[in-house]
XYZ file of C-alpha atoms in Angstrom:
460
model
C 0.000 0.000 0.000
C 1.168 3.529 -0.777
C -0.063 7.010 0.028
C -2.872 8.323 -2.148
C -1.901 11.240 -4.398
C -2.902 14.707 -3.244
C -3.214 17.912 -5.228
C -0.851 20.559 -3.848
C 0.140 24.035 -4.993
C 1.715 27.220 -3.706
C 1.080 30.931 -4.317
C 3.911 33.366 -3.681
C 3.608 37.141 -3.368
C 6.843 39.004 -4.115
C 8.133 42.256 -2.748
C 9.155 44.766 -5.421
C 11.558 47.679 -5.243
C 13.672 49.860 -7.556
C 17.124 51.155 -6.729
C 19.132 53.814 -8.529
C 16.146 55.313 -10.391
C 16.483 58.945 -11.450
C 13.552 60.675 -13.123
C 14.359 62.970 -16.081
C 12.344 65.642 -14.309
C 12.089 66.326 -10.612
C 9.467 64.288 -8.864
C 8.900 61.554 -6.309
C 10.988 58.386 -6.506
C 9.660 55.315 -8.275
C 7.332 53.521 -5.874
C 6.053 49.948 -5.798
C 2.901 50.811 -7.771
C 4.803 52.306 -10.688
C 7.469 49.600 -10.589
C 4.747 46.945 -10.761
C 3.215 48.641 -13.802
C 6.573 48.482 -15.554
C 6.929 44.850 -14.502
C 3.558 43.820 -15.903
C 3.656 45.952 -19.051
C 4.951 43.017 -21.084
C 2.288 40.726 -19.600
C -0.506 43.153 -20.460
C 0.825 43.491 -24.008
C 0.339 39.820 -24.783
C -2.333 38.869 -22.258
C -4.391 42.109 -22.277
C -4.566 41.811 -18.499
C -2.385 41.789 -15.409
C -4.077 38.521 -14.418
C -3.153 35.687 -16.767
C -2.834 31.919 -16.892
C 0.319 30.613 -18.509
C 1.271 27.728 -20.765
C 2.642 25.854 -17.774
C -0.804 25.912 -16.149
C 0.189 28.459 -13.504
C -1.235 31.909 -12.847
C 0.582 35.239 -12.837
C -1.105 38.366 -11.546
C -0.734 41.611 -9.666
C -2.151 41.299 -6.166
C -3.337 43.895 -3.650
C -0.527 46.229 -2.594
C 1.297 45.990 -5.939
C 2.683 42.568 -5.141
C 3.470 40.382 -8.158
C 2.083 36.928 -7.419
C 2.752 33.594 -9.040
C 0.584 30.537 -8.338
C 1.901 27.165 -9.394
C -0.247 24.783 -11.351
C -1.877 21.877 -9.560
C 0.643 19.126 -8.790
C 0.160 15.641 -7.360
C 3.791 15.399 -6.234
C 5.409 17.935 -3.896
C 8.655 17.733 -5.868
C 6.750 18.967 -8.922
C 5.574 21.964 -6.873
C 9.204 22.836 -6.124
C 10.035 22.721 -9.840
C 6.995 24.798 -10.800
C 7.724 27.318 -8.045
C 11.276 27.797 -9.310
C 9.915 28.178 -12.833
C 7.761 31.023 -11.525
C 10.883 32.703 -10.147
C 12.522 32.434 -13.571
C 9.478 33.910 -15.318
C 9.295 36.821 -12.882
C 13.034 37.457 -13.103
C 12.682 37.819 -16.887
C 9.916 40.362 -16.315
C 12.149 42.261 -13.860
C 14.932 42.396 -16.456
C 12.457 43.663 -19.059
C 11.112 46.289 -16.642
C 14.658 47.462 -15.903
C 15.292 47.860 -19.639
C 12.064 49.856 -20.065
C 13.038 52.179 -17.207
C 16.302 52.866 -19.004
C 14.462 53.542 -22.282
C 12.269 56.079 -20.495
C 15.308 57.863 -19.114
C 14.550 56.841 -15.534
C 17.142 54.163 -15.035
C 17.407 52.064 -11.918
C 17.061 48.347 -11.388
C 13.915 46.414 -10.468
C 14.344 43.864 -7.697
C 11.882 41.121 -6.758
C 12.162 39.755 -3.243
C 10.859 36.360 -2.159
C 10.310 37.437 1.427
C 7.360 38.394 3.616
C 7.925 41.867 5.105
C 8.953 45.118 3.434
C 10.994 48.002 4.871
C 7.811 49.683 6.131
C 6.750 46.616 8.095
C 3.989 45.644 5.650
C 3.516 41.880 5.400
C 2.706 39.722 2.387
C 2.481 35.996 2.127
C 3.192 32.601 0.700
C -0.008 30.559 0.533
C -0.158 26.773 0.412
C -3.066 24.801 -1.039
C -3.927 21.191 -0.261
C -6.925 19.367 -1.699
C -9.039 17.613 0.932
C -11.955 15.264 0.600
C -15.107 17.165 1.564
C -16.250 16.044 4.984
C -18.621 17.402 7.579
C -15.865 17.667 10.186
C -13.761 20.279 8.349
C -13.702 22.524 11.417
C -12.387 19.710 13.600
C -9.754 18.857 10.999
C -8.591 22.460 10.871
C -8.535 22.792 14.646
C -6.219 19.785 14.845
C -3.856 21.270 12.262
C -3.381 24.696 13.876
C -0.768 23.542 16.452
C 1.165 21.827 13.665
C 1.405 25.069 11.685
C 2.288 27.025 14.838
C 5.261 24.737 15.524
C 6.277 23.844 11.935
C 8.194 27.129 11.665
C 11.082 25.683 13.705
C 11.883 23.730 10.537
C 10.440 25.752 7.677
C 10.733 29.381 8.829
C 12.760 31.665 6.579
C 14.696 33.212 9.463
C 14.478 36.888 10.404
C 16.068 39.590 12.520
C 13.587 41.008 15.013
C 14.133 44.452 16.488
C 13.225 44.690 20.185
C 13.711 47.236 22.943
C 16.507 45.031 24.190
C 18.241 44.917 20.834
C 18.100 42.832 17.663
C 17.562 39.072 17.891
C 17.465 36.290 15.324
C 14.243 34.281 15.093
C 12.665 31.533 12.994
C 9.946 33.339 11.055
C 9.181 36.599 9.283
C 5.484 35.846 9.033
C 4.618 34.877 12.603
C 4.687 38.437 13.970
C 1.920 39.421 11.517
C -0.724 36.747 12.190
C -3.721 37.360 14.413
C -6.262 34.534 14.074
C -6.155 30.760 13.933
C -8.794 30.643 11.186
C -10.697 33.350 9.325
C -12.137 34.092 5.903
C -10.009 37.265 5.762
C -6.514 37.366 4.291
C -5.414 40.983 4.796
C -7.253 42.398 7.807
C -6.782 39.705 10.435
C -4.276 37.392 8.682
C -5.152 33.950 10.039
C -3.051 30.803 10.018
C -5.670 29.095 7.846
C -8.053 30.850 5.489
C -11.522 29.313 5.809
C -12.995 30.615 2.538
C -14.622 27.669 0.772
C -13.167 27.747 -2.740
C -12.374 24.152 -3.735
C -11.461 24.945 -7.378
C -12.965 21.555 -8.100
C -16.159 19.583 -7.655
C -17.618 21.123 -4.469
C -19.480 17.914 -3.659
C -16.218 15.979 -3.486
C -13.469 18.400 -2.518
C -12.508 21.217 -0.239
C -9.295 23.224 -0.369
C -7.125 23.775 2.696
C -5.687 27.268 2.210
C -2.736 27.853 4.559
C -1.445 31.438 4.629
C 0.836 31.402 7.664
C 4.061 30.012 6.193
C 7.148 31.976 5.204
C 8.219 32.177 1.571
C 10.977 29.628 1.058
C 14.139 30.381 -0.906
C 15.798 26.979 -0.466
C 14.166 24.294 -2.604
C 14.605 21.758 0.185
C 12.685 23.974 2.605
C 9.788 24.187 0.141
C 9.884 20.410 -0.260
C 9.810 19.841 3.505
C 7.115 22.451 4.145
C 4.714 20.915 1.641
C 5.733 17.297 2.125
C 5.434 17.134 5.917
C 2.027 18.837 5.750
C 0.758 16.418 3.099
C 1.902 13.460 5.216
C 0.109 14.761 8.304
C -3.036 15.414 6.270
C -3.034 11.798 5.137
C -2.856 10.718 8.769
C -5.732 12.988 9.816
C -7.923 12.060 6.841
C -7.385 8.383 7.653
C -9.278 8.975 10.907
C -6.351 9.271 13.288
C -6.549 12.263 15.610
C -3.965 14.670 16.945
C -6.304 16.869 18.973
C -4.468 15.993 22.189
C -1.909 18.596 21.027
C -4.347 21.532 20.814
C -2.901 24.799 22.135
C -4.621 27.008 24.680
C -3.493 30.214 22.923
C -2.135 29.483 19.432
C -1.584 33.118 18.482
C 0.572 33.787 21.514
C 2.346 30.493 20.912
C 3.176 31.283 17.293
C 5.175 34.319 18.420
C 6.780 32.527 21.356
C 7.921 29.741 19.048
C 9.391 32.096 16.468
C 11.374 34.025 19.069
C 13.033 30.994 20.683
C 15.766 29.557 18.465
C 16.176 26.605 20.836
C 12.529 25.594 20.229
C 12.247 24.615 23.899
C 9.847 27.244 25.292
C 6.982 25.326 27.005
C 3.586 25.878 25.361
C 0.351 25.342 27.235
C -1.953 22.699 25.775
C -5.722 22.516 26.208
C -5.173 19.215 28.039
C -3.196 21.048 30.715
C 0.125 19.596 29.649
C 3.042 21.770 28.557
C 5.116 20.848 25.510
C 7.767 22.711 23.545
C 7.569 23.224 19.785
C 10.411 20.743 19.426
C 8.589 18.092 21.451
C 5.370 18.656 19.527
C 7.064 18.312 16.159
C 8.816 15.158 17.383
C 5.369 13.840 18.325
C 3.904 14.672 14.907
C 6.818 12.965 13.192
C 6.505 9.874 15.390
C 2.809 9.560 14.552
C 3.406 10.035 10.822
C 6.124 7.369 10.910
C 3.716 4.981 12.654
C 0.994 5.826 10.127
C 3.242 5.157 7.126
C 4.908 2.064 8.598
C 4.451 -0.817 6.196
C 3.594 1.472 3.296
C 5.642 1.696 0.131
C 6.892 5.286 0.182
C 8.177 7.142 -2.852
C 11.693 8.595 -2.727
C 10.342 12.129 -2.222
C 8.320 11.020 0.816
C 11.348 9.264 2.248
C 13.404 12.426 1.679
C 10.827 14.537 3.517
C 10.758 12.180 6.502
C 14.553 12.056 6.680
C 14.912 15.851 6.560
C 12.096 16.264 9.091
C 13.935 13.993 11.540
C 17.332 15.548 10.890
C 15.960 19.076 11.304
C 14.584 18.171 14.712
C 17.864 16.502 15.655
C 19.724 19.687 14.707
C 17.553 21.621 17.139
C 17.696 18.979 19.850
C 21.511 18.852 19.752
C 22.126 22.509 18.880
C 24.166 21.347 15.862
C 22.610 23.517 13.160
C 25.261 22.392 10.658
C 23.119 19.275 10.188
C 20.705 21.357 8.084
C 22.548 24.578 7.229
C 22.432 23.895 3.491
C 18.763 22.806 3.453
C 16.596 24.864 5.823
C 16.300 28.582 5.139
C 16.556 29.762 8.728
C 19.754 27.753 9.259
C 21.323 28.743 5.928
C 20.633 32.381 6.672
C 21.847 32.090 10.266
C 25.171 30.659 9.047
C 25.452 33.395 6.439
C 24.774 36.181 8.946
C 27.131 34.821 11.590
C 29.992 34.429 9.128
C 29.449 37.982 7.908
C 29.313 39.356 11.437
C 32.525 37.543 12.338
C 34.377 38.972 9.340
C 32.919 42.489 9.490
C 32.227 43.069 13.169
C 28.671 44.138 12.291
C 25.863 43.714 14.791
C 22.515 42.150 13.951
C 20.926 45.609 13.697
C 23.618 46.866 11.297
C 22.299 48.101 7.942
C 24.865 45.873 6.234
C 23.222 42.817 7.751
C 19.851 44.122 6.595
C 21.186 44.392 3.032
C 22.605 40.888 3.277
C 19.212 39.525 4.288
C 17.501 41.326 1.406
C 20.057 39.893 -1.013
C 19.238 36.416 0.301
C 15.642 36.880 -0.865
C 16.427 38.659 -4.166
C 15.480 36.200 -6.936
C 17.925 37.690 -9.433
C 20.707 35.209 -10.339
C 23.145 38.140 -10.502
C 22.009 40.378 -7.626
C 20.682 37.737 -5.241
C 22.634 35.288 -3.116
C 20.660 32.080 -3.653
C 22.152 31.161 -7.027
C 25.649 31.839 -5.742
C 25.024 29.671 -2.673
C 23.676 26.844 -4.845
C 26.707 27.041 -7.126
C 29.048 26.727 -4.126
C 27.136 23.815 -2.604
C 25.929 25.980 0.291
C 22.246 25.652 -0.636
C 20.944 22.221 -1.596
C 19.056 21.590 -4.828
C 15.921 19.603 -5.596
C 15.182 20.720 -9.156
C 17.658 20.691 -12.024
C 18.182 23.694 -14.292
C 16.739 21.653 -17.167
C 13.583 20.829 -15.202
C 13.073 24.470 -14.254
C 13.518 25.644 -17.842
C 11.039 23.039 -19.099
C 8.500 23.969 -16.401
C 8.424 27.582 -17.591
C 6.253 26.496 -20.524
C 5.224 22.911 -19.722
C 2.513 22.038 -17.169
C 2.562 19.014 -14.849
C 1.483 16.070 -16.976
C -0.612 14.144 -14.437
C -3.165 16.733 -13.269
C -5.797 19.095 -14.672
C -2.998 21.612 -15.234
C -2.112 19.762 -18.439
C -5.565 20.513 -19.871
C -5.270 24.187 -19.012
C -1.716 24.527 -20.241
C -2.433 22.762 -23.539
C -5.495 24.947 -24.088
C -3.621 28.184 -23.349
C -0.729 27.162 -25.613
C -3.062 26.301 -28.504
C -5.054 29.525 -28.106
C -1.902 31.653 -28.060
C -0.342 29.910 -31.047
C -3.547 30.297 -33.092
C -4.238 33.819 -31.816
C -7.641 32.896 -30.479
C -9.228 35.057 -27.793
C -9.867 32.962 -24.685
C -10.737 33.113 -21.000
C -9.301 30.748 -18.413
C -9.598 30.224 -14.667
C -8.851 27.236 -12.437
C -11.910 25.279 -13.614
C -13.131 26.915 -16.869
C -11.691 26.960 -20.396
C -13.572 29.229 -22.800
C -13.247 30.395 -26.405
C -14.342 34.005 -26.757
C -15.881 33.736 -30.205
C -19.400 33.459 -31.551
C -19.726 29.946 -30.192
C -18.619 30.854 -26.629
C -17.672 27.210 -26.160
C -16.795 26.488 -22.539
C -15.520 23.384 -20.785
C -15.859 22.975 -17.036
C -12.987 20.896 -15.617
C -14.041 19.935 -12.095
C -11.644 17.062 -11.484
C -8.162 18.323 -10.475
C -6.730 14.831 -11.021
C -7.920 14.544 -14.648
C -5.073 15.125 -17.118
C -7.082 14.101 -20.185
C -10.556 15.131 -21.322
C -12.123 14.562 -24.735
C -14.079 17.816 -24.384
C -10.879 19.842 -24.057
C -9.355 18.031 -27.030
C -12.449 18.940 -29.045
C -12.233 22.564 -27.869
C -8.626 22.783 -29.015
C -9.549 21.159 -32.348
C -12.318 23.724 -32.786
C -9.692 26.480 -32.907
C -8.541 25.239 -36.278
C -5.018 25.127 -37.582
């Protein structure tokens, strides 16, 4: 027996900034709004909108607050999500290069930077949202309640790392995002910023499916952190959907706990449970891992699932022993911690030093030339999951085993034949006299005779 496939995807909002811009005439500096317009000018030229679906099945759009956002196509393998996510980075980096060239043509100059982080210089937060397809059940609320403590404590492995300014000085912590969350679950995404968004948008057959929309995680730069973040969550979801319960780990005050956990790099601060017990984030994650291992015992696991379990265990061992070198090429917070400490040792800079702040921004800059990630990968200081060839292919090719293939093939055919079309996660439509529309409700279906007929109807 093996684990059933699960549809997974990730949506990443990017920070945007311009440095070195000089207007031909006096005026205010280039802000995020104007920079975003330059960034999406090329998209609007060919897509007639700043909200488009791509040939790889993913979605590219401009979100609230002038944040470029890329949503991966549906994947039934978390490794595929990593590849598609990196393809989104490559697509957006090309747009940033194009925007920089357009600024130069307009006599403004400067360079557009896209940052895969979660907080800007003004303290405004933006997110990385995870999506997991669930079977629709009446006990959704109970399922979500059980998952909240997992997401509160997961950051000790999957946080991006951050410097927090306090009255007592600057300190290093696990997560950028945790300081900006206020509810365990809510239908809002900007006002109250919950851990889990409860809005019921399955993007599939509503009688069969419901989507778990997690908005509390940090954006991951390291591919291995993305893999662990999605993979460990998918494994726990399989356990919970099988009927096993983890509600003995419910937290009395999850929103206080999420901050306490982020601020304690030892992961040993005791958290109060509803049961009256007290457990640290480290102990709770060890408990989740132990239960997942028991649940999957005797199953035939794929290599990616084995990799997730191994990294999960090793990450916890690194925290238990204090030997962060066990994961300092794989987990963002540990990679960044090593980077900062080496820089501080060589420069004498404190955590609050502006040079450290610039170093942290460079870590999240997706540019291969201006950012640090590509340099770290090249030197073996940041582990890889996806190959360059896979990332390049994923820029224009959708996952082949999910509904994304139908969408990607339709978009590619419509673009090549210059046919006006409208696409969302479930609809494919030709905007001609026929107004032919196909509703694709099954996220697992990678073939559909109706879509083939729709593509054929476009003509050569």
